[in-house]
Amino acid sequence: MDTRPPLSSPPATPPAVSLCEGRLLLDARRLKHGRQCLGLSQEALAELCQGRHLCASIASIKRAEAGKPVLYRTARHLADAIGVPLAELIRRG
């Protein structure tokens, strides 16, 4: 008789934090809303980040708003740029 625990199926959504790759999934709607509340386009947000020596390119912003993982540093810098704590931008389950 097999005494091993049953295999569980993989989660339907990827985890919010991938520690091995140092990437985070952000709440895309919250990020976009924060950007739009500041009256900024994706390009303008990238320029703001560049002017403040923050690492967030337009490609990274597009990636984050498309629901794809971004580097932890990028996530931190985007949160700083739109003026919210990083914890508010991290996607929850």
Tab-separated table of N, CA and C in Angstrom:
chain	number	residue	atom	x	y	z
A	1	MET	N	0.831	-1.179	0.000
A	1	MET	CA	0.000	0.000	0.000
A	1	MET	C	0.879	1.246	0.000
A	2	ASP	N	0.530	2.204	-0.816
A	2	ASP	CA	1.289	3.446	-0.947
A	2	ASP	C	0.945	4.379	0.214
A	3	THR	N	1.947	4.754	1.010
A	3	THR	CA	1.705	5.610	2.178
A	3	THR	C	2.093	7.064	1.932
A	4	ARG	N	2.525	7.365	0.715
A	4	ARG	CA	2.896	8.744	0.407
A	4	ARG	C	1.648	9.617	0.344
A	5	PRO	N	1.781	10.896	0.739
A	5	PRO	CA	0.621	11.785	0.647
A	5	PRO	C	0.253	12.010	-0.819
A	6	PRO	N	-1.029	12.247	-1.094
A	6	PRO	CA	-1.436	12.467	-2.483
A	6	PRO	C	-0.810	13.743	-3.039
A	7	LEU	N	-0.524	13.703	-4.316
A	7	LEU	CA	0.030	14.884	-4.967
A	7	LEU	C	-1.068	15.925	-5.108
A	8	SER	N	-0.708	17.147	-4.814
A	8	SER	CA	-1.695	18.216	-4.991
A	8	SER	C	-1.467	18.842	-6.351
A	9	SER	N	-2.520	19.360	-6.913
A	9	SER	CA	-2.387	20.004	-8.217
A	9	SER	C	-1.767	21.381	-8.020
A	10	PRO	N	-1.082	21.902	-9.029
A	10	PRO	CA	-0.441	23.204	-8.903
A	10	PRO	C	-1.490	24.293	-8.734
A	11	PRO	N	-1.118	25.404	-8.086
A	11	PRO	CA	-2.077	26.482	-7.897
A	11	PRO	C	-2.537	27.050	-9.241
A	12	ALA	N	-3.780	27.505	-9.272
A	12	ALA	CA	-4.347	28.045	-10.511
A	12	ALA	C	-3.665	29.337	-10.917
A	13	THR	N	-3.230	30.128	-9.931
A	13	THR	CA	-2.529	31.373	-10.227
A	13	THR	C	-1.125	31.279	-9.660
A	14	PRO	N	-0.168	31.929	-10.304
A	14	PRO	CA	1.189	31.888	-9.783
A	14	PRO	C	1.276	32.619	-8.447
A	15	PRO	N	2.230	32.248	-7.597
A	15	PRO	CA	2.353	32.920	-6.307
A	15	PRO	C	2.726	34.385	-6.499
A	16	ALA	N	2.347	35.223	-5.541
A	16	ALA	CA	2.630	36.654	-5.630
A	16	ALA	C	4.119	36.923	-5.497
A	17	VAL	N	4.818	36.068	-4.771
A	17	VAL	CA	6.245	36.270	-4.552
A	17	VAL	C	6.999	35.038	-5.016
A	18	SER	N	7.977	35.255	-5.858
A	18	SER	CA	8.837	34.168	-6.305
A	18	SER	C	10.231	34.443	-5.757
A	19	LEU	N	10.527	33.868	-4.598
A	19	LEU	CA	11.775	34.182	-3.923
A	19	LEU	C	12.997	33.732	-4.692
A	20	CYS	N	12.888	32.633	-5.423
A	20	CYS	CA	14.065	32.134	-6.123
A	20	CYS	C	14.467	33.062	-7.269
A	21	GLU	N	13.521	33.776	-7.822
A	21	GLU	CA	13.840	34.686	-8.922
A	21	GLU	C	13.857	36.138	-8.478
A	22	GLY	N	13.440	36.421	-7.254
A	22	GLY	CA	13.409	37.793	-6.764
A	22	GLY	C	12.391	38.646	-7.485
A	23	ARG	N	11.278	38.047	-7.900
A	23	ARG	CA	10.244	38.770	-8.643
A	23	ARG	C	8.933	38.764	-7.877
A	24	LEU	N	8.144	39.805	-8.135
A	24	LEU	CA	6.843	39.955	-7.499
A	24	LEU	C	5.766	40.160	-8.543
A	25	LEU	N	4.575	39.696	-8.223
A	25	LEU	CA	3.404	40.030	-9.034
A	25	LEU	C	2.704	41.177	-8.333
A	26	LEU	N	2.502	42.253	-9.055
A	26	LEU	CA	1.827	43.409	-8.483
A	26	LEU	C	0.360	43.399	-8.861
A	27	ASP	N	-0.425	44.108	-8.088
A	27	ASP	CA	-1.836	44.300	-8.408
A	27	ASP	C	-1.883	45.308	-9.552
A	28	ALA	N	-2.061	44.819	-10.758
A	28	ALA	CA	-1.986	45.649	-11.958
A	28	ALA	C	-3.010	46.781	-11.933
A	29	ARG	N	-4.220	46.485	-11.469
A	29	ARG	CA	-5.261	47.524	-11.435
A	29	ARG	C	-4.899	48.626	-10.452
A	30	ARG	N	-4.357	48.238	-9.322
A	30	ARG	CA	-3.979	49.234	-8.313
A	30	ARG	C	-2.831	50.108	-8.812
A	31	LEU	N	-1.842	49.490	-9.473
A	31	LEU	CA	-0.721	50.246	-10.028
A	31	LEU	C	-1.216	51.230	-11.080
A	32	LYS	N	-2.050	50.744	-11.991
A	32	LYS	CA	-2.568	51.602	-13.054
A	32	LYS	C	-3.404	52.739	-12.475
A	33	HIS	N	-4.234	52.430	-11.488
A	33	HIS	CA	-5.063	53.453	-10.860
A	33	HIS	C	-4.187	54.530	-10.202
A	34	GLY	N	-3.143	54.096	-9.492
A	34	GLY	CA	-2.226	55.041	-8.860
A	34	GLY	C	-1.536	55.933	-9.871
A	35	ARG	N	-1.123	55.335	-10.968
A	35	ARG	CA	-0.468	56.105	-12.040
A	35	ARG	C	-1.434	57.112	-12.638
A	36	GLN	N	-2.659	56.662	-12.923
A	36	GLN	CA	-3.650	57.547	-13.540
A	36	GLN	C	-4.096	58.653	-12.590
A	37	CYS	N	-4.145	58.374	-11.300
A	37	CYS	CA	-4.496	59.418	-10.321
A	37	CYS	C	-3.465	60.540	-10.308
A	38	LEU	N	-2.243	60.207	-10.648
A	38	LEU	CA	-1.194	61.223	-10.761
A	38	LEU	C	-1.225	61.916	-12.119
A	39	GLY	N	-2.114	61.453	-13.003
A	39	GLY	CA	-2.222	62.040	-14.336
A	39	GLY	C	-1.057	61.685	-15.237
A	40	LEU	N	-0.487	60.501	-15.027
A	40	LEU	CA	0.701	60.097	-15.782
A	40	LEU	C	0.400	58.960	-16.742
A	41	SER	N	0.992	59.037	-17.921
A	41	SER	CA	0.989	57.906	-18.845
A	41	SER	C	2.082	56.950	-18.375
A	42	GLN	N	2.135	55.775	-18.972
A	42	GLN	CA	3.219	54.841	-18.646
A	42	GLN	C	4.569	55.475	-18.956
A	43	GLU	N	4.641	56.144	-20.084
A	43	GLU	CA	5.903	56.790	-20.475
A	43	GLU	C	6.290	57.889	-19.489
A	44	ALA	N	5.313	58.693	-19.075
A	44	ALA	CA	5.595	59.781	-18.133
A	44	ALA	C	6.038	59.231	-16.778
A	45	LEU	N	5.437	58.106	-16.342
A	45	LEU	CA	5.853	57.485	-15.088
A	45	LEU	C	7.294	56.983	-15.204
A	46	ALA	N	7.636	56.398	-16.340
A	46	ALA	CA	9.011	55.924	-16.554
A	46	ALA	C	9.990	57.103	-16.512
A	47	GLU	N	9.597	58.232	-17.106
A	47	GLU	CA	10.457	59.422	-17.094
A	47	GLU	C	10.598	59.982	-15.681
A	48	LEU	N	9.497	59.974	-14.925
A	48	LEU	CA	9.540	60.413	-13.532
A	48	LEU	C	10.519	59.538	-12.741
A	49	CYS	N	10.420	58.234	-12.943
A	49	CYS	CA	11.323	57.303	-12.260
A	49	CYS	C	12.770	57.574	-12.629
A	50	GLN	N	13.015	57.781	-13.899
A	50	GLN	CA	14.380	58.041	-14.352
A	50	GLN	C	14.920	59.319	-13.707
A	51	GLY	N	14.091	60.355	-13.658
A	51	GLY	CA	14.512	61.618	-13.063
A	51	GLY	C	14.793	61.510	-11.570
A	52	ARG	N	14.169	60.541	-10.918
A	52	ARG	CA	14.363	60.337	-9.480
A	52	ARG	C	15.345	59.204	-9.201
A	53	HIS	N	16.040	58.759	-10.234
A	53	HIS	CA	17.031	57.672	-10.135
A	53	HIS	C	16.416	56.388	-9.600
A	54	LEU	N	15.203	56.091	-10.062
A	54	LEU	CA	14.525	54.850	-9.722
A	54	LEU	C	14.572	53.931	-10.933
A	55	CYS	N	14.737	52.659	-10.692
A	55	CYS	CA	14.844	51.682	-11.776
A	55	CYS	C	13.466	51.156	-12.156
A	56	ALA	N	12.814	51.838	-13.071
A	56	ALA	CA	11.511	51.388	-13.570
A	56	ALA	C	11.360	51.914	-14.993
A	57	SER	N	11.638	51.062	-15.939
A	57	SER	CA	11.541	51.438	-17.347
A	57	SER	C	10.098	51.331	-17.817
A	58	ILE	N	9.819	51.877	-18.989
A	58	ILE	CA	8.466	51.752	-19.543
A	58	ILE	C	8.128	50.281	-19.780
A	59	ALA	N	9.117	49.486	-20.168
A	59	ALA	CA	8.872	48.050	-20.367
A	59	ALA	C	8.483	47.379	-19.051
A	60	SER	N	9.133	47.762	-17.963
A	60	SER	CA	8.801	47.203	-16.651
A	60	SER	C	7.406	47.621	-16.214
A	61	ILE	N	7.047	48.858	-16.479
A	61	ILE	CA	5.722	49.361	-16.114
A	61	ILE	C	4.652	48.606	-16.908
A	62	LYS	N	4.886	48.439	-18.200
A	62	LYS	CA	3.936	47.686	-19.029
A	62	LYS	C	3.812	46.247	-18.538
A	63	ARG	N	4.941	45.649	-18.185
A	63	ARG	CA	4.949	44.268	-17.688
A	63	ARG	C	4.131	44.176	-16.402
A	64	ALA	N	4.367	45.100	-15.477
A	64	ALA	CA	3.646	45.079	-14.197
A	64	ALA	C	2.154	45.286	-14.405
A	65	GLU	N	1.784	46.208	-15.292
A	65	GLU	CA	0.366	46.484	-15.532
A	65	GLU	C	-0.311	45.380	-16.348
A	66	ALA	N	0.480	44.517	-16.956
A	66	ALA	CA	-0.074	43.366	-17.679
A	66	ALA	C	-0.189	42.144	-16.765
A	67	GLY	N	0.178	42.313	-15.491
A	67	GLY	CA	0.067	41.212	-14.546
A	67	GLY	C	1.213	40.229	-14.602
A	68	LYS	N	2.349	40.669	-15.117
A	68	LYS	CA	3.528	39.804	-15.184
A	68	LYS	C	4.495	40.182	-14.061
A	69	PRO	N	5.296	39.224	-13.593
A	69	PRO	CA	6.204	39.515	-12.480
A	69	PRO	C	7.293	40.515	-12.861
A	70	VAL	N	7.654	41.339	-11.889
A	70	VAL	CA	8.750	42.301	-12.058
A	70	VAL	C	9.739	42.097	-10.912
A	71	LEU	N	10.946	42.576	-11.104
A	71	LEU	CA	11.962	42.474	-10.068
A	71	LEU	C	11.500	43.181	-8.801
A	72	TYR	N	11.920	42.667	-7.670
A	72	TYR	CA	11.567	43.270	-6.384
A	72	TYR	C	11.957	44.751	-6.371
A	73	ARG	N	13.148	45.058	-6.837
A	73	ARG	CA	13.621	46.450	-6.862
A	73	ARG	C	12.693	47.324	-7.699
A	74	THR	N	12.273	46.821	-8.844
A	74	THR	CA	11.359	47.573	-9.713
A	74	THR	C	10.036	47.809	-9.000
A	75	ALA	N	9.517	46.783	-8.351
A	75	ALA	CA	8.255	46.910	-7.613
A	75	ALA	C	8.382	47.971	-6.526
A	76	ARG	N	9.476	47.933	-5.798
A	76	ARG	CA	9.719	48.918	-4.736
A	76	ARG	C	9.787	50.331	-5.298
A	77	HIS	N	10.456	50.486	-6.429
A	77	HIS	CA	10.602	51.808	-7.040
A	77	HIS	C	9.279	52.309	-7.618
A	78	LEU	N	8.477	51.426	-8.190
A	78	LEU	CA	7.162	51.837	-8.695
A	78	LEU	C	6.273	52.297	-7.548
A	79	ALA	N	6.292	51.575	-6.454
A	79	ALA	CA	5.503	51.962	-5.281
A	79	ALA	C	5.938	53.343	-4.798
A	80	ASP	N	7.238	53.560	-4.729
A	80	ASP	CA	7.770	54.858	-4.308
A	80	ASP	C	7.329	55.964	-5.265
A	81	ALA	N	7.393	55.688	-6.547
A	81	ALA	CA	7.053	56.699	-7.559
A	81	ALA	C	5.592	57.132	-7.488
A	82	ILE	N	4.687	56.193	-7.181
A	82	ILE	CA	3.271	56.573	-7.114
A	82	ILE	C	2.839	56.889	-5.685
A	83	GLY	N	3.771	56.796	-4.743
A	83	GLY	CA	3.512	57.234	-3.384
A	83	GLY	C	2.685	56.305	-2.523
A	84	VAL	N	2.869	54.994	-2.705
A	84	VAL	CA	2.159	54.024	-1.865
A	84	VAL	C	3.164	53.026	-1.296
A	85	PRO	N	2.847	52.431	-0.151
A	85	PRO	CA	3.725	51.377	0.373
A	85	PRO	C	3.726	50.173	-0.572
A	86	LEU	N	4.854	49.529	-0.688
A	86	LEU	CA	4.959	48.364	-1.563
A	86	LEU	C	3.919	47.312	-1.207
A	87	ALA	N	3.654	47.114	0.070
A	87	ALA	CA	2.689	46.103	0.500
A	87	ALA	C	1.315	46.323	-0.134
A	88	GLU	N	0.968	47.559	-0.443
A	88	GLU	CA	-0.339	47.847	-1.057
A	88	GLU	C	-0.371	47.462	-2.528
A	89	LEU	N	0.798	47.322	-3.146
A	89	LEU	CA	0.845	46.979	-4.574
A	89	LEU	C	0.983	45.481	-4.837
A	90	ILE	N	1.410	44.734	-3.840
A	90	ILE	CA	1.627	43.303	-4.056
A	90	ILE	C	0.303	42.595	-4.214
A	91	ARG	N	0.199	41.802	-5.271
A	91	ARG	CA	-1.038	41.068	-5.555
A	91	ARG	C	-1.234	39.973	-4.521
A	92	ARG	N	-2.422	39.899	-4.012
A	92	ARG	CA	-2.783	38.872	-3.023
A	92	ARG	C	-3.577	37.784	-3.701
A	93	GLY	N	-3.075	36.548	-3.551
A	93	GLY	CA	-3.742	35.357	-4.059
A	93	GLY	C	-4.669	35.613	-5.110
